[in-house]
Short mmCIF file of C-alpha atoms in Angstrom, two decimals:
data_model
loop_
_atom_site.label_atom_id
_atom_site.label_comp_id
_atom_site.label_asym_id
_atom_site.label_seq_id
_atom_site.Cartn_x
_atom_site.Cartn_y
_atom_site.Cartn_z
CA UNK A 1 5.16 -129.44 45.12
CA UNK A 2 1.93 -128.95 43.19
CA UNK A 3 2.03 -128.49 39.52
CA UNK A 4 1.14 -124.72 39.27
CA UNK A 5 4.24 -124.17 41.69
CA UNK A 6 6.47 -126.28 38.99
CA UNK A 7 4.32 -124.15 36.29
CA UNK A 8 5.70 -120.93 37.88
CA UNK A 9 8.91 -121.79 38.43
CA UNK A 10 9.52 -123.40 35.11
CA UNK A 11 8.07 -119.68 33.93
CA UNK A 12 11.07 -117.84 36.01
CA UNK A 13 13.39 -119.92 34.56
CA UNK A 14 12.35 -119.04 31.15
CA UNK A 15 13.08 -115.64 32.08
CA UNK A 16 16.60 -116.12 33.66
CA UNK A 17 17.36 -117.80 30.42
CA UNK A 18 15.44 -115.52 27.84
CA UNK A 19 16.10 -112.43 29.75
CA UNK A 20 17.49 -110.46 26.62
CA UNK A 21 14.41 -110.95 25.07
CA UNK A 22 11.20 -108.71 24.61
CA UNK A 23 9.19 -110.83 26.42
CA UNK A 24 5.57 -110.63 26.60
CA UNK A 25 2.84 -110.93 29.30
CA UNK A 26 1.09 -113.99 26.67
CA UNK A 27 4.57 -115.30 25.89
CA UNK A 28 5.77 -115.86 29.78
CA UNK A 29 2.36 -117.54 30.32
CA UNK A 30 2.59 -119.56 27.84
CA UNK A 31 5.70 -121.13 29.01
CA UNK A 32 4.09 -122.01 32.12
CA UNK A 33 0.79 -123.37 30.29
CA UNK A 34 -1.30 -121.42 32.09
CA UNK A 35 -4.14 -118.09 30.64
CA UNK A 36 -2.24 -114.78 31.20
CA UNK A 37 -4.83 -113.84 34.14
CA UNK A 38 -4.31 -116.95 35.93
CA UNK A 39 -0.86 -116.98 35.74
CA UNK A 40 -0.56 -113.15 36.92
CA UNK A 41 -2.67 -113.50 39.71
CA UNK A 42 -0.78 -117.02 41.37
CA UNK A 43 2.73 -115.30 40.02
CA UNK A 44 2.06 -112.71 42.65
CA UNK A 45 0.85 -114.76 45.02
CA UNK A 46 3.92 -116.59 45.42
CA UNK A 47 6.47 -114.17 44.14
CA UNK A 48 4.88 -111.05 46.02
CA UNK A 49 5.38 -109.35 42.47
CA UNK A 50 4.01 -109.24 38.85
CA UNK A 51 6.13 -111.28 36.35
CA UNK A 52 6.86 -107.93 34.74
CA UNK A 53 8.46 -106.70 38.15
CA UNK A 54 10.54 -109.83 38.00
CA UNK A 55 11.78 -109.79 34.73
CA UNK A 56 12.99 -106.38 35.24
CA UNK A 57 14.86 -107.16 38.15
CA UNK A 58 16.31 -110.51 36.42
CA UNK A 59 18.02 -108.13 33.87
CA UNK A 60 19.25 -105.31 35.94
CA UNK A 61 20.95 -108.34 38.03
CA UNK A 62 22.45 -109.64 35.24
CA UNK A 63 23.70 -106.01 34.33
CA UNK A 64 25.31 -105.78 37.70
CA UNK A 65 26.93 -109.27 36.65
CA UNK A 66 28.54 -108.15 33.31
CA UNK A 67 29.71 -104.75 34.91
CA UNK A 68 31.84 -107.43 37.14
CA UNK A 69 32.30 -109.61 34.89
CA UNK A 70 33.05 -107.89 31.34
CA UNK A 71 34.74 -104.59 30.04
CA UNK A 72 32.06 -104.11 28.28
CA UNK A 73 30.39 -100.53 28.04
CA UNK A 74 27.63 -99.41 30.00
CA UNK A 75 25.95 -98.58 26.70
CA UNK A 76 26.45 -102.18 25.14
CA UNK A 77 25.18 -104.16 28.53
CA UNK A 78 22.37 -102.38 28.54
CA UNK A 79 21.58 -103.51 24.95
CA UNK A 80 22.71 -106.73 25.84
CA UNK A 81 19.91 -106.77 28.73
CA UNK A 82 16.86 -106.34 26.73
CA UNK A 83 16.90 -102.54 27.36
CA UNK A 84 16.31 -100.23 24.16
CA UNK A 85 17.16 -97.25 25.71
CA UNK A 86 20.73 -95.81 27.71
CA UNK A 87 18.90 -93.63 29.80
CA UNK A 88 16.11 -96.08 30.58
CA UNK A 89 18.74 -98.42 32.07
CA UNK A 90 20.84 -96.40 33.79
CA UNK A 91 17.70 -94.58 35.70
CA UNK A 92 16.43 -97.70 36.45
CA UNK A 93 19.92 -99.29 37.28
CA UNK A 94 20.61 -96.12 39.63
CA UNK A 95 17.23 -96.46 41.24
CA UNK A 96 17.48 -99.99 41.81
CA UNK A 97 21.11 -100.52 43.24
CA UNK A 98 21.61 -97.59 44.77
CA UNK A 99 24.63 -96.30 42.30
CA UNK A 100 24.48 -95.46 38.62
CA UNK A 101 26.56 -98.47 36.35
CA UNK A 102 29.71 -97.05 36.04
CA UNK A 103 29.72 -96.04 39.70
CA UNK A 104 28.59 -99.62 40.83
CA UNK A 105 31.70 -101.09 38.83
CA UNK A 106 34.49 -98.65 40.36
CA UNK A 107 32.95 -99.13 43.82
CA UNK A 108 32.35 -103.22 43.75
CA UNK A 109 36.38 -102.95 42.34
CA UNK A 110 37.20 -100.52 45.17
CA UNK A 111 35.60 -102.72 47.63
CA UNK A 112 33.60 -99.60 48.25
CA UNK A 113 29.87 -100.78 48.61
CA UNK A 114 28.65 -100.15 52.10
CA UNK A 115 25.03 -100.00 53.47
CA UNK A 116 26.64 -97.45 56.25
CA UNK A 117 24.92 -94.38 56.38
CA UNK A 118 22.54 -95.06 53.53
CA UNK A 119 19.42 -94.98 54.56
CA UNK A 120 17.43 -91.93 53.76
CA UNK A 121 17.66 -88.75 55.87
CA UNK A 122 14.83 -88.01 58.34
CA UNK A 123 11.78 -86.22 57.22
CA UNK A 124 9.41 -83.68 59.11
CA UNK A 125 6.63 -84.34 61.38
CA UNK A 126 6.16 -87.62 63.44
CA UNK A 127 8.47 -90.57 62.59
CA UNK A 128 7.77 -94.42 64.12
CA UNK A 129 9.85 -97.45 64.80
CA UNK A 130 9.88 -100.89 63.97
CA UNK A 131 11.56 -103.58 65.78
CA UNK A 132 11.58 -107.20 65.91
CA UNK A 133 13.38 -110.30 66.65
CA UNK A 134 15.53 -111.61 63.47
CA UNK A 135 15.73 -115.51 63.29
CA UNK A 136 18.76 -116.95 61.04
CA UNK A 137 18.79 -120.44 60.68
CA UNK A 138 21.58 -122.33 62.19
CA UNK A 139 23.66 -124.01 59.22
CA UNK A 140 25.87 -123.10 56.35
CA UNK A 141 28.44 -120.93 59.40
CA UNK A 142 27.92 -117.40 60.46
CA UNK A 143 26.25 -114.77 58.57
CA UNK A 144 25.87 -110.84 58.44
CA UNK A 145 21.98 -110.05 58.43
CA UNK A 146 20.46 -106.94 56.74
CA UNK A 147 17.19 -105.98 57.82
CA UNK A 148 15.43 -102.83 55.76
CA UNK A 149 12.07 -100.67 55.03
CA UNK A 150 11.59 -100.59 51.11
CA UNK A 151 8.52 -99.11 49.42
CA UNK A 152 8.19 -102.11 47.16
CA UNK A 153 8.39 -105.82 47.61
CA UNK A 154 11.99 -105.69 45.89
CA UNK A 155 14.88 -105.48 48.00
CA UNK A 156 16.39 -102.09 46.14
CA UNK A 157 16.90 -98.83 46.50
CA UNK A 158 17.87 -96.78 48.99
CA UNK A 159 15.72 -98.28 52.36
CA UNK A 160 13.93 -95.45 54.92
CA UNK A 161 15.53 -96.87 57.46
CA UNK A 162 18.03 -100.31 57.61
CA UNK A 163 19.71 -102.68 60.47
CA UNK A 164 22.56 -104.80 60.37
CA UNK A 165 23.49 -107.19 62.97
CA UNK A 166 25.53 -110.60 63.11
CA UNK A 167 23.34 -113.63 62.60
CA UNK A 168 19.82 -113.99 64.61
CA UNK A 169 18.79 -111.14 67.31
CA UNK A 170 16.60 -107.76 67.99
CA UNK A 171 17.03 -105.36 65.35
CA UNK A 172 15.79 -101.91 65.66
CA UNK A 173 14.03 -99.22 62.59
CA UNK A 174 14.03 -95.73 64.04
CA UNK A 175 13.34 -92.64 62.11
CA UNK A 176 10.46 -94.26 59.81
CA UNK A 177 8.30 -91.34 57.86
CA UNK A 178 4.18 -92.31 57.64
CA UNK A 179 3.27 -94.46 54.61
CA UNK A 180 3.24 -98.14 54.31
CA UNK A 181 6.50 -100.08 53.85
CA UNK A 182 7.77 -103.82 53.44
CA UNK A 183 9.88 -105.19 55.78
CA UNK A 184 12.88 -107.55 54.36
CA UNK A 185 15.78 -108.96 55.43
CA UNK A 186 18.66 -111.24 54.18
CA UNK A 187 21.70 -113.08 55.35
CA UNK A 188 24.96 -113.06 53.45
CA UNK A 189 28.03 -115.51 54.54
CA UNK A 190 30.59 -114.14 56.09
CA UNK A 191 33.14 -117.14 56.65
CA UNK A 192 34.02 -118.33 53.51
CA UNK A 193 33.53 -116.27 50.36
CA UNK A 194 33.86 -117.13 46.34
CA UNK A 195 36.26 -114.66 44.97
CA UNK A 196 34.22 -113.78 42.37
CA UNK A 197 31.21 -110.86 43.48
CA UNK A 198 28.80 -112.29 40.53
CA UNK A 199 28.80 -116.24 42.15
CA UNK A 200 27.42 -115.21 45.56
CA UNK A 201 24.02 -114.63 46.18
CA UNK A 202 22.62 -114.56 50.08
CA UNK A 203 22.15 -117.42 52.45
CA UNK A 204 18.83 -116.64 53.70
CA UNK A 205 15.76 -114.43 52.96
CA UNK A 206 13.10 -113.23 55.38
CA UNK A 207 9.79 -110.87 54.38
CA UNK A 208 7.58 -109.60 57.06
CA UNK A 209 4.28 -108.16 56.81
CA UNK A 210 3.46 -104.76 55.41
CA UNK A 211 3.94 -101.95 57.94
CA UNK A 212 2.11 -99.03 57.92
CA UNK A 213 3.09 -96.04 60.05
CA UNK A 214 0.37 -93.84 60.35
CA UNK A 215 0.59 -90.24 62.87
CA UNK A 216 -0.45 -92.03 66.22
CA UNK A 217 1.88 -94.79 65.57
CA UNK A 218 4.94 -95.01 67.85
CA UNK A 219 6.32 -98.58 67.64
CA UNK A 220 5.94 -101.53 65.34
CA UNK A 221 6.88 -105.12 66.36
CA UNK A 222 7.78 -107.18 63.24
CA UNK A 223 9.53 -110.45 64.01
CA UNK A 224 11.12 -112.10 61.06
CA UNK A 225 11.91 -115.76 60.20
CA UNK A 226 14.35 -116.36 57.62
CA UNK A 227 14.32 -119.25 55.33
CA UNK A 228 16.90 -120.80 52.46
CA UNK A 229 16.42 -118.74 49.70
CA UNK A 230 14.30 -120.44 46.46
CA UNK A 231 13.60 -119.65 42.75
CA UNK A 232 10.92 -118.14 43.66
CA UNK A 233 12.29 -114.94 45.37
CA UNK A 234 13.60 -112.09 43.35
CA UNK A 235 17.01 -111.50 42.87
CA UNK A 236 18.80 -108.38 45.47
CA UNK A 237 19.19 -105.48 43.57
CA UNK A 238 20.82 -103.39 46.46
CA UNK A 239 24.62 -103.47 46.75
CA UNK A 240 25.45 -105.30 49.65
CA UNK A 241 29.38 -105.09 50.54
CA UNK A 242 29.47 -109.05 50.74
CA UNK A 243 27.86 -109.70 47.41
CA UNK A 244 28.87 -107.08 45.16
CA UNK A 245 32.58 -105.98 46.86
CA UNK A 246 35.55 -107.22 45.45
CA UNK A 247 37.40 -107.48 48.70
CA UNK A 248 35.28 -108.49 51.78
CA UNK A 249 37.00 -107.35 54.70
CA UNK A 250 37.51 -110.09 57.49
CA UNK A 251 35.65 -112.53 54.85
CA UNK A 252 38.25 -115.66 54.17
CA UNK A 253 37.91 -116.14 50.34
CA UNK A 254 38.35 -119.87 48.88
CA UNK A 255 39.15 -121.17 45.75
CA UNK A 256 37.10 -120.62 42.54
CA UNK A 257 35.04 -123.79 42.13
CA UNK A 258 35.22 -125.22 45.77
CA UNK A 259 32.30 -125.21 47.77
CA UNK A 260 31.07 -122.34 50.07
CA UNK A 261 27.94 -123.55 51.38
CA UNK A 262 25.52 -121.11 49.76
CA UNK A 263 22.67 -121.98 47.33
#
């Protein structure tokens, strides 16, 4: 690992930590000792986001935590998460996870979360498809893969069009509108999960290239290799049934402080 890698990474964790915080542009550069146009530009690079981008997701992830975790308001977390304004947060909480706060904690306690029927209606005019070949590495016991079309780098929101299959195998976007999208994918544990929603985060993450669906395109192949996830990638924002529900159907939990293979 080379030392700007270490001077990133040593810059996320500042964030994870100091996320409650106003934190500047100069400040989160200076943690990684590097000039604040340096450090954006390799940030990017090997986050596939600006260090603004990530901070913001760091604390609407740790919002999603405390709504689990706490009984606190919705008005006090978002306080708590460096946010000086109610309706700021809960826009940006909405937009993000696909639920506004209080309707993310009654579903995650409902076990209601599901990606079923989420993906955004059809629009007019000529639609493409996008298909592919998902890879899942084999360790850490089987896995529930989510493949989707976001229109940032930032697995949140409501996708254009999503996939889910068991493990590795062909997955299938139909119904894509024109415009250029980002193709993602992760893999969540299905054999063993940690009782509590806030402890699990997914097995595996996979980015393909941009896609960009223009009105002579038809099809779109997009094969996708997923790797152990890394400090480096942002946290999911979307509700996922096996990270943010309560109860996980079929899912055999184990007890709190054991081991469940994940990162």
């Amino acid at each position: 690992m080379d030392l700007t890698q270490l001077a990133i990474e040593h810059a996320i964790a500042t964030m994870w930590i100091r996320y409650n915080e106003p934190l500047s542009l100069d400040e989160i550069a200076d943690t990684a000792i590097l000039s604040k146009f340096y450090f954006s530009r390799v940030f990017r690079s090997m986050t596939g986001t600006s260090p603004g981008r990530f901070l913001s997701a760091i604390r609407l992830f740790k919002a999603k935590n405390l709504l689990l975790q706490t009984p606190m308001s919705v008005t006090d977390i978002a306080y708590m998460v460096g946010y000086n304004s109610l309706g700021t947060f809960t826009s940006r909480f909405s937009r993000s996870v696909g639920a506004s706060p209080g309707r993310y904690r009654a579903k995650s306690m409902m076990g209601g979360h599901s990606l079923a029927g989420r993906a955004r209606p059809l629009v007019t005019g000529r639609v493409g498809e996008v298909s592919g070949t998902v890879e899942v590495p084999e360790e850490g016991g089987p896995t529930r893969t989510y493949v989707g079309l976001f229109s940032s780098p930032v697995i949140e929101g409501v996708p254009v069009a999503c996939a889910v299959l068991d493990g590795s195998g062909p997955y299938t976007l139909t119904g894509v509108p024109r415009g250029t999208w980002y193709v993602r994918a992760a893999a969540v544990g299905v054999g063993e999960v940690d009782p509590r929603p806030w402890a699990r985060r997914p097995r595996f993450l996979g980015a393909g290239d941009e896609v960009t669906v223009q009105p002579h395109t038809t099809i779109v192949k997009q094969d996708i290799c997923l790797r152990r996830a890394t400090v480096l990638d942002l946290p999911i924002l979307l509700a996922l049934p096996e990270l943010d529900n309560w109860g996980v159907p079929g899912c055999r939990r184990i007890p709190v402080g054991a081991t469940a293979g994940r990162r």
